[in-house]
Tab-separated table of C-alpha atoms in Angstrom:
chain	number	residue	atom	x	y	z
O	1	MET	CA	16.881	229.755	33.289
O	2	THR	CA	15.400	231.066	30.078
O	3	PHE	CA	13.069	228.864	28.068
O	4	ARG	CA	13.459	228.671	24.294
O	5	THR	CA	11.346	230.848	21.983
O	6	PRO	CA	8.013	229.533	20.631
O	7	GLU	CA	9.493	228.515	17.274
O	8	LYS	CA	11.545	225.963	19.207
O	9	ARG	CA	8.377	224.626	20.846
O	10	PRO	CA	6.087	223.523	17.976
O	11	PHE	CA	4.865	220.422	19.810
O	12	GLU	CA	3.893	222.517	22.813
O	13	LYS	CA	2.181	225.070	20.566
O	14	MET	CA	0.148	222.362	18.880
O	15	LEU	CA	-1.114	221.049	22.223
O	16	GLN	CA	-1.642	224.508	23.700
O	17	ASP	CA	-3.651	225.691	20.703
O	18	TYR	CA	-6.029	222.775	21.130
O	19	ALA	CA	-6.266	223.290	24.888
O	20	ASN	CA	-7.287	226.911	24.273
O	21	SER	CA	-9.731	226.146	21.454
O	22	ASP	CA	-12.822	225.291	23.516
O	23	ALA	CA	-13.250	222.190	21.374
O	24	ALA	CA	-15.934	219.619	22.164
O	25	ARG	CA	-13.836	216.568	23.084
O	26	PHE	CA	-15.732	213.442	22.099
O	27	HIS	CA	-12.543	211.377	22.277
O	28	MET	CA	-10.108	209.923	24.804
O	29	PRO	CA	-9.004	210.536	27.521
O	30	GLY	CA	-12.087	210.447	29.673
O	31	HIS	CA	-11.268	213.533	31.735
O	32	LYS	CA	-11.881	215.609	28.543
O	33	GLY	CA	-9.484	218.300	29.726
O	34	LEU	CA	-11.965	219.244	32.467
O	35	GLY	CA	-12.384	216.403	34.935
O	36	LEU	CA	-9.177	217.037	36.836
O	37	GLU	CA	-10.100	220.485	38.147
O	38	GLY	CA	-9.164	220.892	41.778
O	39	THR	CA	-6.412	218.282	41.534
O	40	PRO	CA	-2.636	218.732	41.079
O	41	LEU	CA	-3.116	217.757	37.412
O	42	SER	CA	-5.529	220.534	36.515
O	43	ALA	CA	-2.825	222.777	35.004
O	44	ILE	CA	-1.887	220.218	32.350
O	45	GLN	CA	-5.119	218.336	31.756
O	46	GLY	CA	-5.932	220.291	28.585
O	47	LEU	CA	-2.656	219.143	26.995
O	48	ASP	CA	-3.379	215.462	27.599
O	49	ILE	CA	-4.901	214.291	24.332
O	50	THR	CA	-4.970	211.329	21.973
O	51	GLU	CA	-4.223	210.820	18.278
O	52	LEU	CA	-6.317	213.370	16.399
O	53	SER	CA	-6.211	214.653	12.832
O	54	PHE	CA	-3.623	217.306	13.747
O	55	SER	CA	-1.669	215.619	16.560
O	56	ASP	CA	0.186	212.890	14.612
O	57	ASN	CA	0.638	209.220	15.519
O	58	LEU	CA	3.685	207.835	17.326
O	59	HIS	CA	3.596	204.560	15.390
O	60	SER	CA	3.396	206.197	11.955
O	61	PRO	CA	4.511	209.813	12.444
O	62	GLU	CA	4.067	212.291	9.608
O	63	SER	CA	4.018	215.763	11.190
O	64	SER	CA	4.694	217.025	14.733
O	65	ILE	CA	6.092	213.788	16.167
O	66	LYS	CA	8.171	213.166	13.064
O	67	ALA	CA	9.593	216.700	13.310
O	68	LEU	CA	10.497	216.179	16.990
O	69	GLN	CA	12.215	212.890	16.194
O	70	TYR	CA	14.161	214.575	13.405
O	71	ARG	CA	15.248	217.291	15.810
O	72	PHE	CA	16.533	214.734	18.309
O	73	ALA	CA	18.480	212.950	15.581
O	74	LYS	CA	20.030	216.235	14.464
O	75	VAL	CA	20.951	217.423	17.966
O	76	TYR	CA	22.551	214.081	18.843
O	77	GLY	CA	24.169	213.664	15.416
O	78	GLN	CA	22.430	210.397	14.570
O	79	ALA	CA	20.754	208.928	11.491
O	80	GLY	CA	17.402	208.494	13.216
O	81	ALA	CA	15.559	208.889	16.509
O	82	TYR	CA	12.405	207.292	17.898
O	83	LEU	CA	10.492	208.655	20.881
O	84	LEU	CA	9.944	206.292	23.806
O	85	VAL	CA	7.022	206.586	26.204
O	86	ASN	CA	7.597	203.267	27.980
O	87	GLY	CA	11.049	204.155	29.257
O	88	SER	CA	14.419	202.851	28.151
O	89	THR	CA	13.090	199.407	28.986
O	90	ALA	CA	11.019	199.539	25.792
O	91	GLY	CA	14.060	200.725	23.850
O	92	VAL	CA	16.327	197.946	25.110
O	93	ILE	CA	13.739	195.275	24.299
O	94	ALA	CA	13.061	196.837	20.896
O	95	MET	CA	16.775	196.811	20.030
O	96	LEU	CA	16.952	193.095	20.762
O	97	LEU	CA	13.807	192.379	18.751
O	98	ALA	CA	14.923	194.520	15.813
O	99	ILE	CA	17.899	192.292	15.033
O	100	GLY	CA	15.636	189.275	14.508
O	101	ASP	CA	14.967	186.144	16.537
O	102	ARG	CA	17.157	183.251	17.674
O	103	LYS	CA	20.375	185.232	17.273
O	104	ARG	CA	23.528	184.850	19.318
O	105	ILE	CA	24.146	187.939	21.456
O	106	LEU	CA	27.289	188.800	23.409
O	107	VAL	CA	25.858	190.439	26.537
O	108	ALA	CA	27.898	192.394	29.054
O	109	ARG	CA	26.631	191.020	32.343
O	110	ASN	CA	26.252	194.378	34.029
O	111	CYS	CA	23.161	194.903	31.862
O	112	HIS	CA	19.803	196.096	33.156
O	113	ARG	CA	17.122	193.515	33.860
O	114	SER	CA	15.182	194.740	30.786
O	115	ALA	CA	17.829	193.073	28.601
O	116	VAL	CA	16.868	189.710	30.090
O	117	ASN	CA	13.286	190.224	28.949
O	118	GLY	CA	14.452	191.214	25.480
O	119	LEU	CA	16.579	188.086	25.203
O	120	MET	CA	13.653	185.969	26.347
O	121	LEU	CA	11.120	187.523	23.949
O	122	ALA	CA	13.417	187.183	20.932
O	123	ASN	CA	14.627	183.735	22.043
O	124	HIS	CA	18.232	184.828	21.602
O	125	GLU	CA	21.170	182.767	22.753
O	126	CYS	CA	23.051	184.729	25.391
O	127	VAL	CA	26.848	184.643	25.463
O	128	PRO	CA	27.774	186.377	28.745
O	129	LEU	CA	30.721	188.740	29.017
O	130	PHE	CA	31.971	189.202	32.578
O	131	ALA	CA	34.159	192.288	32.641
O	132	HIS	CA	36.517	193.260	35.443
O	133	ASP	CA	34.756	195.755	37.712
O	134	GLY	CA	31.956	195.936	35.125
O	135	ILE	CA	33.959	197.962	32.586
O	136	VAL	CA	33.813	196.430	29.099
O	137	THR	CA	36.862	196.959	26.892
O	138	ALA	CA	37.318	196.616	23.151
O	139	GLU	CA	39.947	193.945	23.813
O	140	ALA	CA	37.507	191.853	25.848
O	141	VAL	CA	34.810	192.194	23.193
O	142	GLY	CA	37.273	191.260	20.467
O	143	ALA	CA	38.452	188.171	22.341
O	144	ALA	CA	34.867	187.050	22.926
O	145	LEU	CA	33.911	187.567	19.283
O	146	GLU	CA	36.947	185.579	18.159
O	147	LYS	CA	35.705	182.697	20.282
O	148	HIS	CA	31.973	183.072	19.623
O	149	ASN	CA	30.361	183.975	16.312
O	150	CYS	CA	27.817	186.528	17.550
O	151	ASP	CA	25.240	188.526	15.624
O	152	ALA	CA	25.230	191.459	18.043
O	153	VAL	CA	26.850	192.839	21.183
O	154	LEU	CA	24.891	194.514	23.989
O	155	ILE	CA	26.711	196.731	26.507
O	156	THR	CA	25.776	199.348	29.085
O	157	SER	CA	27.532	202.720	28.888
O	158	PRO	CA	27.420	204.722	31.068
O	159	ASP	CA	26.726	202.375	33.930
O	160	TYR	CA	24.799	203.439	37.015
O	161	TYR	CA	27.969	204.889	38.513
O	162	GLY	CA	28.662	207.132	35.501
O	163	ARG	CA	31.525	205.044	34.114
O	164	CYS	CA	31.708	204.752	30.327
O	165	CYS	CA	33.211	202.357	27.809
O	166	ASP	CA	35.268	203.369	24.796
O	167	ILE	CA	32.338	203.022	22.395
O	168	ASP	CA	34.274	204.016	19.273
O	169	LYS	CA	36.819	201.234	19.730
O	170	ILE	CA	34.192	198.679	20.690
O	171	ALA	CA	32.086	199.599	17.636
O	172	GLU	CA	35.117	199.144	15.401
O	173	VAL	CA	35.715	195.664	16.821
O	174	CYS	CA	32.048	194.696	16.515
O	175	HIS	CA	31.763	195.809	12.911
O	176	ARG	CA	34.977	194.037	12.000
O	177	HIS	CA	33.190	190.862	13.114
O	178	SER	CA	29.921	191.862	11.350
O	179	ALA	CA	28.175	192.186	14.710
O	180	ALA	CA	25.771	195.021	15.484
O	181	LEU	CA	26.559	197.085	18.582
O	182	LEU	CA	23.603	197.838	20.865
O	183	VAL	CA	24.158	200.240	23.755
O	184	ASP	CA	22.013	200.919	26.795
O	185	ALA	CA	22.955	204.550	27.461
O	186	ALA	CA	19.944	205.236	29.673
O	187	HIS	CA	21.966	207.424	32.036
O	188	GLY	CA	23.766	209.442	29.343
O	189	ALA	CA	21.060	211.607	27.764
O	190	HIS	CA	22.929	214.790	28.746
O	191	PHE	CA	26.238	213.818	27.126
O	192	ALA	CA	25.348	215.629	23.902
O	193	PHE	CA	25.409	219.035	25.588
O	194	SER	CA	29.009	219.478	26.732
O	195	ASN	CA	32.400	218.433	25.405
O	196	ARG	CA	33.457	218.070	29.034
O	197	LEU	CA	31.212	215.034	29.300
O	198	PRO	CA	31.750	211.662	27.622
O	199	SER	CA	30.589	211.416	24.019
O	200	VAL	CA	27.248	209.896	23.082
O	201	PRO	CA	27.647	206.339	21.721
O	202	GLY	CA	27.203	207.632	18.195
O	203	LYS	CA	29.054	204.791	16.463
O	204	ALA	CA	26.747	202.169	17.904
O	205	ASP	CA	24.166	200.703	15.535
O	206	LEU	CA	21.346	201.286	18.011
O	207	TRP	CA	21.390	202.950	21.400
O	208	VAL	CA	18.806	204.066	23.896
O	209	THR	CA	18.750	206.825	26.486
O	210	SER	CA	16.344	208.016	29.195
O	211	CYS	CA	15.758	211.752	29.037
O	212	HIS	CA	14.077	211.716	32.450
O	213	LYS	CA	17.080	210.396	34.356
O	214	THR	CA	19.293	213.478	34.034
O	215	MET	CA	17.283	215.918	31.896
O	216	CYS	CA	13.928	217.528	32.661
O	217	ALA	CA	11.658	215.137	30.744
O	218	LEU	CA	8.905	213.357	32.647
O	219	THR	CA	9.490	209.850	33.957
O	220	GLN	CA	9.278	207.157	31.231
O	221	SER	CA	10.433	209.573	28.506
O	222	GLY	CA	13.290	208.344	26.357
O	223	VAL	CA	14.702	208.084	22.848
O	224	LEU	CA	16.009	205.195	20.755
O	225	PHE	CA	18.698	206.321	18.320
O	226	MET	CA	19.934	204.751	15.120
O	227	GLY	CA	23.576	205.370	14.360
O	228	LYS	CA	24.918	206.309	10.966
O	229	ASP	CA	25.638	203.255	8.762
O	230	SER	CA	23.674	201.073	11.168
O	231	LEU	CA	23.616	197.356	10.428
O	232	VAL	CA	19.980	197.274	11.572
O	233	SER	CA	17.122	198.190	9.244
O	234	PRO	CA	14.924	201.175	10.237
O	235	SER	CA	11.846	199.164	9.264
O	236	GLU	CA	12.789	196.462	11.780
O	237	VAL	CA	13.252	199.072	14.503
O	238	LYS	CA	9.829	200.574	13.792
O	239	LYS	CA	8.202	197.131	13.776
O	240	ALA	CA	9.812	196.246	17.095
O	241	LEU	CA	8.759	199.522	18.714
O	242	SER	CA	5.187	199.058	17.500
O	243	ALA	CA	5.132	195.674	19.208
O	244	ILE	CA	6.534	196.989	22.498
O	245	GLN	CA	5.109	200.487	22.969
O	246	THR	CA	1.560	201.402	23.884
O	247	THR	CA	-0.902	202.376	21.160
O	248	SER	CA	-2.102	205.166	23.463
O	249	PRO	CA	1.116	207.145	23.953
O	250	SER	CA	1.164	210.021	26.400
O	251	TYR	CA	1.381	213.378	24.643
O	252	LEU	CA	2.513	214.846	27.949
O	253	LEU	CA	5.575	212.588	27.883
O	254	MET	CA	6.328	213.536	24.286
O	255	LEU	CA	5.860	217.211	25.168
O	256	SER	CA	8.357	216.773	27.986
O	257	LEU	CA	10.899	215.400	25.503
O	258	GLU	CA	10.633	218.598	23.480
O	259	THR	CA	10.951	220.580	26.702
O	260	ALA	CA	14.114	218.666	27.633
O	261	LEU	CA	15.760	219.728	24.379
O	262	ASN	CA	14.800	223.337	25.005
O	263	PHE	CA	16.408	223.266	28.438
O	264	SER	CA	19.676	221.724	27.250
O	265	ASP	CA	21.870	224.849	27.359
O	266	PHE	CA	22.649	224.799	31.074
O	267	TRP	CA	25.034	221.893	31.372
O	268	GLU	CA	28.275	223.901	31.089
O	269	LYS	CA	27.289	226.055	34.044
O	270	HIS	CA	26.214	223.002	36.008
O	271	ILE	CA	29.519	221.215	35.324
O	272	GLU	CA	31.360	224.265	36.690
O	273	ARG	CA	29.220	224.074	39.816
O	274	ILE	CA	29.796	220.339	40.255
O	275	GLN	CA	33.545	220.712	39.865
O	276	GLY	CA	33.472	223.124	42.782
O	277	ILE	CA	31.316	220.736	44.816
O	278	ARG	CA	33.695	217.875	44.067
O	279	LYS	CA	36.629	219.884	45.435
O	280	ARG	CA	34.716	220.560	48.635
O	281	LEU	CA	33.728	216.898	48.978
O	282	HIS	CA	37.369	215.883	48.710
O	283	GLY	CA	38.024	218.035	51.749
O	284	ILE	CA	35.601	216.185	54.030
O	285	ALA	CA	37.288	213.611	56.258
O	286	GLY	CA	35.693	210.198	56.545
O	287	ILE	CA	34.238	210.037	53.042
O	288	ARG	CA	35.739	209.204	49.685
O	289	LEU	CA	34.659	210.713	46.396
O	290	TYR	CA	35.275	208.390	43.474
O	291	ASP	CA	36.654	210.112	40.385
O	292	GLY	CA	37.437	208.952	36.889
O	293	ASP	CA	38.951	210.012	33.605
O	294	VAL	CA	36.694	212.809	32.334
O	295	ALA	CA	36.729	211.275	28.842
O	296	PHE	CA	35.092	208.120	30.167
O	297	TYR	CA	33.389	209.270	33.343
O	298	ASP	CA	30.330	211.413	33.975
O	299	THR	CA	31.673	214.061	36.314
O	300	THR	CA	28.134	215.217	37.199
O	301	ARG	CA	27.455	211.940	38.982
O	302	LEU	CA	28.588	211.869	42.608
O	303	HIS	CA	29.623	208.472	43.932
O	304	ILE	CA	30.549	208.900	47.565
O	305	GLY	CA	32.211	206.197	49.632
O	306	VAL	CA	31.148	205.947	53.276
O	307	ASN	CA	31.517	203.385	56.030
O	308	ASP	CA	27.889	202.176	55.779
O	309	GLY	CA	25.884	203.378	52.792
O	310	PHE	CA	22.464	202.287	54.053
O	311	ALA	CA	22.944	203.880	57.466
O	312	ALA	CA	24.208	207.098	55.878
O	313	LYS	CA	21.219	207.141	53.526
O	314	LYS	CA	18.847	206.821	56.482
O	315	LEU	CA	20.570	209.636	58.381
O	316	LEU	CA	20.376	211.909	55.341
O	317	GLU	CA	16.708	211.128	54.772
O	318	ASP	CA	15.951	212.008	58.380
O	319	ILE	CA	17.001	215.588	57.557
O	320	GLY	CA	15.264	215.724	54.180
O	321	ILE	CA	18.085	214.726	51.810
O	322	PHE	CA	17.255	211.866	49.449
O	323	VAL	CA	19.878	210.186	47.268
O	324	GLU	CA	19.427	208.000	44.201
O	325	MET	CA	20.956	204.861	45.664
O	326	ALA	CA	22.872	203.411	48.573
O	327	ASP	CA	24.832	200.199	48.793
O	328	THR	CA	26.939	198.631	51.506
O	329	ASN	CA	29.655	201.294	51.431
O	330	SER	CA	28.616	204.164	49.200
O	331	LEU	CA	25.979	206.687	48.177
O	332	LEU	CA	25.118	207.581	44.593
O	333	LEU	CA	23.739	211.022	43.737
O	334	ILE	CA	22.365	212.092	40.347
O	335	THR	CA	22.776	215.814	39.772
O	336	SER	CA	21.365	218.146	37.124
O	337	PRO	CA	21.183	221.867	36.283
O	338	PHE	CA	17.854	222.021	38.098
O	339	ASP	CA	19.348	221.315	41.524
O	340	LYS	CA	19.126	224.207	43.962
O	341	ASP	CA	22.453	225.568	45.218
O	342	GLU	CA	21.021	225.368	48.714
O	343	TRP	CA	20.680	221.579	48.370
O	344	TYR	CA	24.435	221.232	47.972
O	345	GLU	CA	25.085	223.312	51.089
O	346	ARG	CA	22.748	221.058	53.046
O	347	LEU	CA	24.449	217.967	51.617
O	348	LEU	CA	27.969	219.173	52.405
O	349	ASN	CA	27.008	220.160	55.938
O	350	ALA	CA	25.307	216.808	56.514
O	351	LEU	CA	28.259	214.810	55.200
O	352	SER	CA	30.611	216.815	57.409
O	353	CYS	CA	28.475	215.886	60.404
O	354	LEU	CA	28.737	212.221	59.439
O	355	THR	CA	32.528	212.286	59.780
O	356	ALA	CA	32.636	210.821	63.272
O	357	TYR	CA	30.171	208.140	62.272
O	358	ASN	CA	31.953	207.239	59.042
O	359	LYS	CA	35.456	206.948	60.536
O	360	GLU	CA	36.946	205.757	57.270
O	361	ALA	CA	35.442	205.109	53.864
O	362	CYS	CA	35.886	201.605	52.527
O	363	GLU	CA	37.154	200.668	49.105
O	364	ARG	CA	34.501	200.861	46.443
O	365	THR	CA	32.531	197.762	45.523
O	366	ILE	CA	30.527	197.679	42.291
O	367	LEU	CA	27.348	195.657	42.033
O	368	VAL	CA	28.139	193.451	39.047
O	369	PRO	CA	28.094	189.660	38.640
O	370	SER	CA	31.508	188.086	38.265
O	371	SER	CA	30.849	184.591	36.928
O	372	ALA	CA	28.189	182.022	36.022
O	373	ALA	CA	27.695	179.099	33.689
O	374	ASP	CA	24.767	178.737	31.292
O	375	ALA	CA	22.653	175.619	31.593
O	376	PHE	CA	19.318	176.597	29.999
O	377	SER	CA	18.400	179.276	27.486
O	378	VAL	CA	16.877	182.417	28.978
O	379	ARG	CA	13.544	181.631	27.324
O	380	ASP	CA	13.419	177.972	28.422
O	381	ALA	CA	14.274	178.972	31.978
O	382	PHE	CA	11.624	181.692	31.956
O	383	PHE	CA	8.863	179.208	31.108
O	384	ALA	CA	10.148	176.275	33.152
O	385	GLU	CA	8.413	174.960	36.252
O	386	THR	CA	10.016	176.621	39.273
O	387	GLU	CA	10.416	176.423	43.015
O	388	ALA	CA	11.718	178.883	45.622
O	389	VAL	CA	15.012	177.826	47.206
O	390	GLY	CA	16.807	179.408	50.149
O	391	LEU	CA	20.140	181.067	49.478
O	392	ASP	CA	21.867	178.469	51.641
O	393	ALA	CA	20.674	175.680	49.326
O	394	ALA	CA	20.748	177.408	45.932
O	395	GLU	CA	24.375	176.870	44.924
O	396	GLY	CA	24.567	174.805	41.748
O	397	ARG	CA	20.867	175.174	41.011
O	398	ILE	CA	19.622	176.797	37.809
O	399	CYS	CA	18.092	180.249	38.237
O	400	ALA	CA	14.613	180.699	36.758
O	401	GLU	CA	14.114	184.452	37.119
O	402	SER	CA	16.335	187.517	36.753
O	403	THR	CA	17.394	188.463	40.258
O	404	GLY	CA	19.207	191.427	41.719
O	405	ILE	CA	18.962	194.673	43.643
O	406	TYR	CA	17.083	197.776	42.514
O	407	PRO	CA	18.511	200.259	42.060
O	408	PRO	CA	20.672	199.730	40.016
O	409	GLY	CA	18.512	197.008	38.441
O	410	ILE	CA	21.432	194.843	37.284
O	411	ALA	CA	20.480	191.179	36.983
O	412	LEU	CA	23.038	189.491	39.227
O	413	LEU	CA	21.394	186.213	38.236
O	414	PHE	CA	20.101	185.452	34.731
O	415	PRO	CA	17.385	182.890	34.051
O	416	GLY	CA	19.165	179.762	32.826
O	417	GLU	CA	22.413	180.375	34.716
O	418	ARG	CA	23.786	177.946	37.257
O	419	ILE	CA	24.003	179.796	40.562
O	420	THR	CA	27.474	180.262	42.002
O	421	ALA	CA	28.582	180.616	45.613
O	422	GLN	CA	30.147	183.971	44.750
O	423	THR	CA	26.844	185.474	43.590
O	424	LEU	CA	24.990	184.031	46.556
O	425	LYS	CA	27.534	185.661	48.863
O	426	LEU	CA	26.929	189.013	47.137
O	427	LEU	CA	23.151	188.685	47.480
O	428	GLY	CA	23.506	187.528	51.076
O	429	ALA	CA	25.482	190.642	51.982
O	430	TYR	CA	22.367	192.688	51.225
O	431	LEU	CA	19.736	190.503	52.884
O	432	ASN	CA	19.696	192.331	56.207
O	433	THR	CA	19.959	195.816	54.714
O	434	GLU	CA	17.375	198.202	53.325
O	435	ALA	CA	18.156	197.102	49.763
O	436	GLU	CA	15.182	196.329	47.541
O	437	PHE	CA	15.420	193.034	45.697
O	438	PHE	CA	13.781	191.899	42.497
O	439	GLY	CA	13.350	188.261	41.521
O	440	LEU	CA	13.312	186.881	45.075
O	441	SER	CA	10.267	185.484	46.825
O	442	ALA	CA	8.710	187.240	49.820
O	443	GLU	CA	10.816	184.937	52.002
O	444	LYS	CA	13.987	186.083	50.173
O	445	LYS	CA	14.372	182.801	48.313
O	446	VAL	CA	15.674	182.337	44.770
O	447	TYR	CA	13.370	180.978	42.086
O	448	CYS	CA	15.056	177.928	40.574
O	449	ILE	CA	14.071	175.432	37.927
O	450	LYS	CA	12.615	172.360	39.580
O	451	GLU	CA	15.109	169.565	40.006
O	452	LYS	CA	13.423	167.332	37.434
O	453	HIS	CA	14.469	169.909	34.794
O	454	ASN	CA	18.102	170.089	35.865
O	455	ILE	CA	20.800	168.663	33.655
């Protein structure tokens, strides 16, 4: 891979010039570009600085940061871009704050848990949208907006499995109802770099992506984009981001965002490689590779059906192969241009050896909630007095904390929702597996609003 020329790396040049200047650093951070010698961080310590006269300010950018944001907006074809150093979580919360407080939001219920916190902080009313298999359609959004007068719609596209919604059609429906469209596109940062991938959600009013998930930016690096003709004011977006993001942003994270743009030319070659890998995976007995329409499916994401996902994950880890996620009957792998060819050979050989163990891949199940009924607002439930209740006694109780499995981080239970037997059955299926839960007590109990609060 060939890195871009220096004129495409002005942010890096700014930091490197200071690192090489032998300046006396009477400012943060405390290591002063020297204190990390002899550690793995020594090579980059000189680039780790704070807001100085020449280095710009994330919350009121005028020079280098502003130029990098402009470049992102241009590359992605958007009206504006804002750098994120607190992950897409900050972007999702900021989107929900930027539209005001106490609004009514149509929320696709396969959303990330960060959306729950955004709803709580803004005290929005949540109108849940339960979509079949987690895929939101323009027709479903339109029907919901006909029934509920909502100020905004929040959807996830792509989802954790690489499946995408038809954003253009959904945006058209939203705007016809004067509702802003907010999109969590955390897993789609690379979509801008090949026409063989789904399109970026450019017609959304606001959308957020994580450049560290599929590109080469450091973890927690992301971008919040403003679409053309957005219904949301740029000043409100900036105000929301200033409330959510740290006042001591990492210049290393922002540098990595510039680096990610400079390494964006390798996706076509990687897609060719993955298409070949997909053909070989289809030839392995005992597994099932889930495909989708290339217009609405990220072909670089490998979702592999097996007989027991957690057992297969453990067997792969024993030979040094680590996947993004496992569930009861599948493995999920995130790929990128930076994968070594040799990794794929190891993976294919290992999966071939699992054939006897797998026997037959099961039908795919997607971790998404299917139904629930609101009883409390998200905010009221968040601050209510709670108690931990066993899964066998939680049906009909009101959930007090967002609860689910991470990854993928989808809130199977929202605060304020009445807990259904169907969701409890889904959670119960994972209790004796290696799945990591969020929102449950150490004893694997659900936090519910105390009975005196129930209605």
